[in-house]
C-alpha cells in the first residue's frame, strides 16, 4: 500500500515497512488511511476454488435476512492486480458510519486479505478512491 497508510495502534506498527508500504506477511491491525479507519488482516485457507462465490452467497443471504429493506448496500466482485476481489458496500445505520468490506484472494486461492474501510456520510467519493488505492496496493503471489 502507499505511504498514506499509518498505524493507528502501537501493535500495528510492526506491519509497516520504512517506505510506508505494508508487509502482507505480518499484516493485521487498524490503520488510518487518508483519515478513514482501515482494519485489515491476512488469512491462510485450504485451497478453495469457490471461496469468493461462497462468501458472496453468504453475504447476499445475510443481507436478505437482516437488511431486506436496505437498497443502499451492494455486493460485487472484480479483479485487481489479477486477484479476485469481493466487495460489499454497507450502510452503517444508526451508527452513522458506512463501510466497505473486502476480500482479495491470491491466484492459488490459498490465502486472502480481508478488511473493512469505515467512513462517515458525505465521504463516499473519498472512500471509493481510498478503496481503489487499497486494492491496488495489495500485491499477492
Coordinates of N, CA, C and O in Angstrom, one line a residue:
X1 N 0.8 -1.2 0.0 CA 0.0 0.0 0.0 C 0.9 1.2 0.0 O 2.1 1.1 0.2
X2 N 0.3 2.4 -0.2 CA 1.1 3.6 -0.3 C 1.4 4.2 1.0 O 1.0 3.7 2.1
X3 N 2.2 5.3 1.0 CA 2.7 5.9 2.2 C 1.6 6.5 3.1 O 1.9 6.9 4.2
X4 N 0.4 6.6 2.6 CA -0.7 7.3 3.4 C -1.3 6.3 4.4 O -2.3 6.6 5.0
X5 N -0.8 5.1 4.5 CA -1.2 4.1 5.5 C -0.4 4.3 6.8 O 0.8 4.2 6.7
X6 N -1.1 4.7 7.8 CA -0.4 4.9 9.1 C -1.0 4.0 10.1 O -2.2 3.9 10.2
X7 N -0.2 3.3 11.0 CA -0.8 2.5 12.0 C -1.5 3.4 13.0 O -1.0 4.4 13.4
X8 N -2.7 3.0 13.4 CA -3.5 3.8 14.4 C -3.3 3.2 15.8 O -3.8 3.8 16.7
X9 N -2.7 2.0 15.9 CA -2.4 1.4 17.2 C -1.0 1.0 17.2 O -0.4 0.6 16.2
X10 N -0.4 1.0 18.4 CA 1.1 0.6 18.5 C 1.3 -0.8 18.0 O 2.3 -1.1 17.4
X11 N 0.4 -1.7 18.2 CA 0.6 -3.1 17.8 C 0.6 -3.3 16.3 O 1.2 -4.3 15.8
X12 N 0.1 -2.3 15.6 CA 0.1 -2.5 14.1 C 1.4 -1.8 13.5 O 1.6 -2.0 12.3
X13 N 2.2 -1.2 14.3 CA 3.4 -0.5 13.7 C 4.3 -1.5 13.1 O 5.0 -1.2 12.1
X14 N 4.4 -2.7 13.6 CA 5.4 -3.7 13.0 C 5.0 -4.2 11.6 O 5.8 -4.8 11.0
X15 N 3.8 -3.9 11.2 CA 3.4 -4.3 9.8 C 3.8 -3.3 8.8 O 3.7 -3.6 7.6
X16 N 4.3 -2.1 9.2 CA 4.6 -1.1 8.2 C 6.1 -1.1 7.9 O 6.9 -1.1 8.8
X17 N 6.4 -1.1 6.6 CA 7.8 -1.0 6.2 C 8.3 0.4 6.2 O 7.5 1.3 6.2
X18 N 9.6 0.7 6.2 CA 10.1 2.0 6.3 C 9.6 2.9 5.1 O 9.5 4.1 5.3
X19 N 9.3 2.3 4.0 CA 8.9 3.2 2.9 C 7.4 3.4 2.9 O 6.8 4.0 2.0
X20 N 6.7 2.9 3.9 CA 5.2 3.2 4.1 C 4.4 2.1 3.5 O 3.2 2.1 3.6
X21 N 5.0 1.1 2.8 CA 4.2 0.0 2.3 C 3.9 -1.0 3.4 O 4.4 -0.9 4.5
X22 N 2.9 -1.9 3.2 CA 2.5 -2.8 4.2 C 3.1 -4.2 3.9 O 2.9 -4.6 2.8
X23 N 3.7 -4.8 4.9 CA 4.2 -6.2 4.7 C 3.0 -7.2 4.9 O 2.5 -7.3 6.0
X24 N 2.6 -7.8 3.8 CA 1.4 -8.7 3.9 C 1.6 -9.9 4.8 O 0.7 -10.4 5.4
X25 N 2.8 -10.3 5.0 CA 3.1 -11.5 5.9 C 2.8 -11.2 7.3 O 2.5 -12.0 8.1
X26 N 2.9 -9.9 7.7 CA 2.6 -9.5 9.1 C 1.4 -8.6 9.2 O 1.2 -7.9 10.2
X27 N 0.7 -8.5 8.2 CA -0.5 -7.6 8.1 C -1.5 -7.9 9.1 O -2.0 -9.0 9.2
X28 N -2.0 -6.9 9.8 CA -3.0 -7.1 10.8 C -3.1 -5.8 11.6 O -2.1 -5.3 12.0
X29 N -4.3 -5.4 11.9 CA -4.5 -4.3 12.8 C -5.3 -3.2 12.2 O -6.0 -3.4 11.2
X30 N -5.3 -2.0 12.8 CA -6.0 -0.9 12.3 C -5.1 0.2 11.9 O -4.1 0.4 12.5
X31 N -5.5 0.9 10.8 CA -4.7 1.9 10.2 C -5.5 3.1 9.9 O -6.7 3.0 9.7
X32 N -4.9 4.3 9.8 CA -5.5 5.5 9.3 C -5.2 5.5 7.8 O -4.0 5.5 7.5
X33 N -6.2 5.6 7.0 CA -6.0 5.7 5.6 C -6.7 6.9 5.1 O -7.9 6.9 4.9
X34 N -5.9 8.0 4.9 CA -6.5 9.3 4.4 C -7.6 9.7 5.3 O -8.6 10.2 4.9
X35 N -7.5 9.5 6.6 CA -8.5 10.0 7.6 C -9.6 9.0 7.8 O -10.6 9.3 8.5
X36 N -9.6 7.9 7.1 CA -10.6 6.9 7.3 C -10.0 5.6 8.0 O -8.9 5.3 7.7
X37 N -10.8 5.0 8.8 CA -10.4 3.8 9.6 C -10.3 2.6 8.7 O -11.3 2.2 8.1
X38 N -9.2 1.9 8.6 CA -9.0 0.7 7.8 C -8.5 -0.4 8.8 O -7.5 -0.3 9.5
X39 N -9.3 -1.4 8.9 CA -9.0 -2.6 9.6 C -8.7 -3.7 8.6 O -9.5 -3.9 7.7
X40 N -7.6 -4.4 8.8 CA -7.1 -5.3 7.7 C -6.3 -6.5 8.3 O -5.7 -6.3 9.3
X41 N -6.4 -7.7 7.7 CA -5.6 -8.8 8.1 C -5.5 -9.8 7.0 O -6.3 -9.8 6.0
X42 N -4.6 -10.7 7.1 CA -4.4 -11.8 6.1 C -4.8 -13.1 6.8 O -4.7 -13.3 8.0
X43 N -5.3 -14.1 5.9 CA -5.8 -15.4 6.4 C -5.4 -16.4 5.4 O -5.5 -16.3 4.2
X44 N -4.8 -17.5 5.9 CA -4.5 -18.7 5.1 C -5.7 -19.6 5.1 O -6.3 -19.8 6.1
X45 N -6.0 -20.2 3.9 CA -7.1 -21.1 3.8 C -6.7 -22.4 3.0 O -5.7 -22.3 2.3
X46 N -7.4 -23.4 3.2 CA -7.2 -24.6 2.4 C -7.7 -24.2 1.0 O -8.7 -23.6 0.8
X47 N -7.0 -24.7 0.0 CA -7.3 -24.3 -1.4 C -8.8 -24.5 -1.7 O -9.3 -25.6 -1.4
X48 N -9.5 -23.4 -2.1 CA -10.9 -23.5 -2.3 C -11.3 -22.6 -3.5 O -11.5 -21.4 -3.4
X49 N -11.5 -23.3 -4.6 CA -11.8 -22.5 -5.9 C -13.1 -21.8 -5.8 O -13.3 -20.8 -6.6
X50 N -14.0 -22.1 -4.9 CA -15.3 -21.4 -4.8 C -15.4 -20.5 -3.6 O -16.5 -20.0 -3.3
X51 N -14.3 -20.1 -3.1 CA -14.3 -19.2 -1.9 C -15.0 -17.9 -2.1 O -15.9 -17.5 -1.3
X52 N -14.7 -17.2 -3.2 CA -15.4 -15.9 -3.5 C -16.9 -16.1 -3.7 O -17.7 -15.4 -3.1
X53 N -17.2 -17.1 -4.5 CA -18.7 -17.3 -4.8 C -19.4 -17.7 -3.5 O -20.5 -17.2 -3.2
X54 N -18.8 -18.6 -2.7 CA -19.4 -19.0 -1.4 C -19.6 -17.8 -0.5 O -20.6 -17.6 0.1
X55 N -18.5 -17.0 -0.4 CA -18.6 -15.8 0.5 C -19.6 -14.8 0.1 O -20.4 -14.3 0.9
X56 N -19.7 -14.6 -1.2 CA -20.7 -13.7 -1.8 C -22.1 -14.2 -1.5 O -22.9 -13.4 -1.1
X57 N -22.3 -15.4 -1.7 CA -23.7 -16.0 -1.5 C -24.0 -15.8 0.0 O -25.2 -15.5 0.3
X58 N -23.1 -16.1 0.9 CA -23.4 -15.9 2.3 C -23.7 -14.4 2.7 O -24.6 -14.2 3.4
X59 N -23.0 -13.5 2.1 CA -23.2 -12.1 2.3 C -24.6 -11.7 1.8 O -25.3 -11.0 2.4
X60 N -25.0 -12.2 0.6 CA -26.3 -11.9 0.0 C -27.4 -12.5 0.8 O -28.4 -11.8 1.1
X61 N -27.2 -13.7 1.3 CA -28.2 -14.3 2.2 C -28.4 -13.6 3.5 O -29.5 -13.4 3.9
X62 N -27.3 -13.1 4.0 CA -27.4 -12.3 5.3 C -28.1 -11.0 5.1 O -28.9 -10.6 5.9
X63 N -27.8 -10.4 3.9 CA -28.4 -9.1 3.6 C -29.9 -9.3 3.5 O -30.7 -8.5 4.0
X64 N -30.3 -10.3 2.7 CA -31.8 -10.6 2.6 C -32.5 -10.9 3.9 O -33.6 -10.4 4.1
X65 N -31.8 -11.6 4.8 CA -32.4 -11.9 6.1 C -32.4 -10.8 7.0 O -33.4 -10.6 7.7
X66 N -31.3 -10.0 7.1 CA -31.3 -9.0 8.2 C -31.5 -7.6 7.7 O -31.8 -6.7 8.5
X67 N -31.3 -7.3 6.4 CA -31.4 -6.0 5.9 C -32.3 -6.0 4.6 O -31.9 -5.4 3.6
X68 N -33.4 -6.6 4.7 CA -34.2 -6.8 3.5 C -34.7 -5.4 2.9 O -34.8 -5.3 1.6
X69 N -34.8 -4.4 3.6 CA -35.2 -3.1 3.1 C -34.1 -2.1 2.8 O -34.3 -1.0 2.5
X70 N -32.9 -2.6 2.9 CA -31.7 -1.8 2.6 C -31.4 -1.8 1.1 O -30.8 -2.8 0.6
X71 N -31.7 -0.8 0.4 CA -31.5 -0.7 -1.0 C -30.1 0.0 -1.3 O -29.8 0.2 -2.5
X72 N -29.4 0.4 -0.3 CA -28.2 1.2 -0.5 C -27.0 0.2 -0.6 O -26.0 0.6 -1.2
X73 N -27.0 -0.9 0.1 CA -25.9 -1.8 0.1 C -25.7 -2.5 -1.2 O -26.7 -2.7 -1.9
X74 N -24.5 -2.9 -1.5 CA -24.3 -3.6 -2.7 C -23.1 -4.6 -2.5 O -22.3 -4.4 -1.6
X75 N -23.2 -5.7 -3.2 CA -22.1 -6.7 -3.1 C -21.7 -7.1 -4.6 O -22.6 -7.4 -5.4
X76 N -20.4 -7.0 -4.8 CA -20.0 -7.3 -6.2 C -18.5 -7.9 -6.2 O -17.8 -7.8 -5.2
X77 N -18.2 -8.4 -7.3 CA -16.8 -9.0 -7.5 C -16.1 -8.2 -8.6 O -16.7 -7.7 -9.5
X78 N -14.8 -8.2 -8.5 CA -14.0 -7.6 -9.5 C -12.6 -8.2 -9.5 O -12.3 -9.0 -8.6
X79 N -11.7 -7.9 -10.4 CA -10.3 -8.3 -10.4 C -9.4 -7.1 -10.2 O -9.6 -6.1 -10.9
X80 N -8.4 -7.2 -9.4 CA -7.4 -6.2 -9.2 C -6.1 -6.8 -9.1 O -5.9 -7.8 -8.3
X81 N -5.1 -6.4 -9.9 CA -3.8 -7.0 -9.9 C -3.8 -8.5 -10.2 O -3.0 -9.3 -9.8
X82 N -4.8 -8.9 -11.0 CA -5.0 -10.3 -11.3 C -5.6 -11.2 -10.2 O -5.7 -12.4 -10.4
X83 N -6.0 -10.6 -9.1 CA -6.6 -11.3 -8.0 C -8.1 -11.0 -7.9 O -8.5 -9.9 -8.1
X84 N -8.8 -12.1 -7.5 CA -10.3 -12.0 -7.4 C -10.5 -11.1 -6.1 O -9.9 -11.3 -5.1
X85 N -11.5 -10.2 -6.2 CA -11.9 -9.4 -5.1 C -13.4 -9.4 -4.9 O -14.2 -9.4 -5.9
X86 N -13.8 -9.5 -3.7 CA -15.2 -9.4 -3.3 C -15.4 -8.2 -2.5 O -14.7 -8.0 -1.5
X87 N -16.3 -7.3 -2.9 CA -16.5 -6.0 -2.2 C -18.0 -5.9 -1.8 O -18.9 -6.2 -2.6
X88 N -18.2 -5.5 -0.5 CA -19.5 -5.2 0.0 C -19.6 -3.8 0.5 O -18.8 -3.4 1.3
X89 N -20.5 -3.0 0.0 CA -20.7 -1.6 0.4 C -21.9 -1.6 1.4 O -23.0 -2.1 1.0
X90 N -21.8 -1.2 2.6 CA -22.9 -1.2 3.6 C -23.1 0.1 4.2 O -22.2 0.9 4.4
X91 N -24.4 0.3 4.6 CA -24.9 1.4 5.3 C -24.7 1.1 6.8 O -25.2 0.1 7.2
X92 N -24.1 2.0 7.5 CA -23.9 1.8 9.0 C -25.2 1.9 9.8 O -25.1 1.6 11.0
X93 N -26.2 2.4 9.3 CA -27.5 2.5 10.1 C -27.3 3.6 11.2 O -26.8 4.7 10.9
X94 N -27.8 3.3 12.4 CA -27.8 4.2 13.5 C -26.4 4.7 13.9 O -26.3 5.7 14.6
X95 N -25.4 4.0 13.6 CA -24.0 4.3 14.0 C -23.5 5.5 13.2 O -22.6 6.2 13.6
X96 N -24.1 5.8 12.1 CA -23.7 6.9 11.2 C -22.3 6.7 10.6 O -21.6 7.6 10.4
X97 N -21.9 5.4 10.5 CA -20.7 5.1 9.8 C -21.1 4.1 8.7 O -21.8 3.2 8.9
X98 N -20.6 4.4 7.5 CA -20.7 3.5 6.4 C -19.4 2.7 6.2 O -18.4 3.2 6.7
X99 N -19.4 1.6 5.5 CA -18.2 0.9 5.3 C -18.2 0.0 4.1 O -19.2 -0.4 3.6
X100 N -17.0 -0.3 3.7 CA -16.7 -1.3 2.6 C -16.0 -2.4 3.3 O -15.1 -2.3 4.1
X101 N -16.5 -3.6 3.0 CA -15.8 -4.9 3.5 C -15.2 -5.5 2.2 O -15.9 -5.5 1.1
X102 N -14.0 -6.0 2.2 CA -13.4 -6.5 1.0 C -12.6 -7.8 1.3 O -12.1 -8.0 2.4
X103 N -12.5 -8.6 0.3 CA -11.7 -9.9 0.3 C -10.9 -9.9 -0.9 O -11.5 -9.7 -2.0
X104 N -9.6 -10.1 -0.8 CA -8.8 -10.2 -2.0 C -8.1 -11.6 -1.9 O -7.4 -11.8 -0.9
X105 N -8.4 -12.4 -2.9 CA -7.9 -13.8 -2.8 C -6.7 -14.0 -3.8 O -6.8 -13.5 -4.9
X106 N -5.6 -14.7 -3.3 CA -4.5 -14.9 -4.2 C -4.9 -15.8 -5.3 O -5.9 -16.5 -5.3
X107 N -4.0 -15.9 -6.4 CA -4.3 -16.7 -7.5 C -4.4 -18.2 -7.2 O -5.2 -18.9 -7.9
X108 N -3.7 -18.6 -6.3 CA -3.7 -20.1 -5.9 C -4.9 -20.4 -5.0 O -5.2 -21.5 -4.7
X109 N -5.6 -19.4 -4.5 CA -6.8 -19.5 -3.6 C -6.4 -20.2 -2.4 O -7.1 -21.1 -1.9
X110 N -5.2 -19.8 -1.8 CA -4.7 -20.4 -0.6 C -4.6 -19.4 0.6 O -4.3 -19.7 1.7
X111 N -4.8 -18.1 0.2 CA -4.9 -17.1 1.3 C -5.6 -15.9 0.7 O -5.9 -15.7 -0.5
X112 N -6.0 -15.0 1.7 CA -6.7 -13.8 1.3 C -6.4 -12.7 2.3 O -6.0 -13.0 3.4
X113 N -6.6 -11.5 1.8 CA -6.6 -10.3 2.6 C -8.0 -9.8 2.8 O -8.8 -9.8 1.8
X114 N -8.4 -9.6 4.0 CA -9.8 -9.1 4.2 C -9.7 -7.8 5.0 O -8.7 -7.6 5.8
X115 N -10.6 -6.9 4.8 CA -10.6 -5.7 5.6 C -11.9 -4.9 5.5 O -12.8 -5.3 4.8
X116 N -11.9 -3.9 6.3 CA -13.1 -3.0 6.4 C -12.6 -1.6 6.4 O -11.7 -1.2 7.2
X117 N -13.1 -0.8 5.5 CA -12.8 0.7 5.5 C -14.1 1.4 5.9 O -15.1 1.3 5.3
X118 N -14.0 2.1 7.1 CA -15.1 2.8 7.6 C -15.0 4.3 7.2 O -14.0 4.9 7.2
X119 N -16.2 4.9 6.9 CA -16.2 6.3 6.6 C -17.6 6.9 7.0 O -18.6 6.3 7.1
X120 N -17.5 8.2 7.2 CA -18.7 9.0 7.6 C -19.5 9.3 6.4 O -19.0 9.4 5.3
X121 N -20.9 9.5 6.6 CA -21.7 10.0 5.5 C -21.1 11.3 4.9 O -20.5 12.1 5.6
X122 N -21.2 11.4 3.6 CA -20.6 12.6 2.9 C -19.2 12.3 2.5 O -18.6 13.2 1.8
X123 N -18.6 11.2 2.8 CA -17.2 10.9 2.4 C -17.2 9.8 1.4 O -16.2 9.1 1.2
X124 N -18.3 9.6 0.7 CA -18.4 8.4 -0.2 C -17.3 8.5 -1.3 O -16.7 7.5 -1.6
X125 N -17.1 9.7 -2.0 CA -16.1 9.7 -3.1 C -14.7 9.5 -2.5 O -13.9 8.8 -3.2
X126 N -14.4 10.0 -1.4 CA -13.1 9.7 -0.8 C -12.9 8.2 -0.5 O -11.9 7.6 -0.7
X127 N -14.0 7.6 0.1 CA -14.0 6.2 0.4 C -13.8 5.3 -0.9 O -13.0 4.4 -0.8
X128 N -14.4 5.7 -1.9 CA -14.2 4.9 -3.2 C -12.8 5.1 -3.7 O -12.2 4.1 -4.1
X129 N -12.3 6.2 -3.6 CA -10.9 6.5 -4.0 C -9.9 5.7 -3.1 O -9.0 5.0 -3.6
X130 N -10.1 5.8 -1.8 CA -9.3 5.0 -0.9 C -9.4 3.5 -1.1 O -8.4 2.8 -1.1
X131 N -10.6 3.0 -1.3 CA -10.8 1.6 -1.5 C -10.0 1.2 -2.8 O -9.3 0.1 -2.8
X132 N -10.1 1.9 -3.8 CA -9.4 1.6 -5.1 C -7.9 1.6 -4.8 O -7.2 0.7 -5.3
X133 N -7.3 2.5 -4.1 CA -5.9 2.6 -3.8 C -5.5 1.4 -2.9 O -4.4 0.8 -3.0
X134 N -6.3 1.1 -1.9 CA -6.0 -0.1 -1.0 C -6.0 -1.4 -1.9 O -5.0 -2.1 -1.8
X135 N -7.0 -1.6 -2.7 CA -7.0 -2.8 -3.5 C -5.8 -2.9 -4.5 O -5.2 -3.9 -4.7
X136 N -5.5 -1.7 -5.1 CA -4.3 -1.7 -6.0 C -3.0 -2.0 -5.2 O -2.1 -2.5 -5.8
X137 N -3.0 -1.5 -4.0 CA -1.8 -1.7 -3.2 C -1.5 -3.1 -2.6 O -0.4 -3.4 -2.2
X138 N -2.5 -3.9 -2.7 CA -2.4 -5.3 -2.2 C -1.7 -6.1 -3.3 O -2.3 -6.4 -4.4
X139 N -0.5 -6.6 -3.1 CA 0.2 -7.4 -4.0 C 0.3 -8.8 -3.4 O 0.8 -9.0 -2.3
X140 N -0.2 -9.8 -4.1 CA -0.2 -11.2 -3.6 C 0.4 -12.1 -4.7 O 0.3 -11.8 -5.9
X141 N 1.0 -13.2 -4.3 CA 1.6 -14.1 -5.2 C 0.5 -15.0 -5.8 O -0.4 -15.4 -5.1

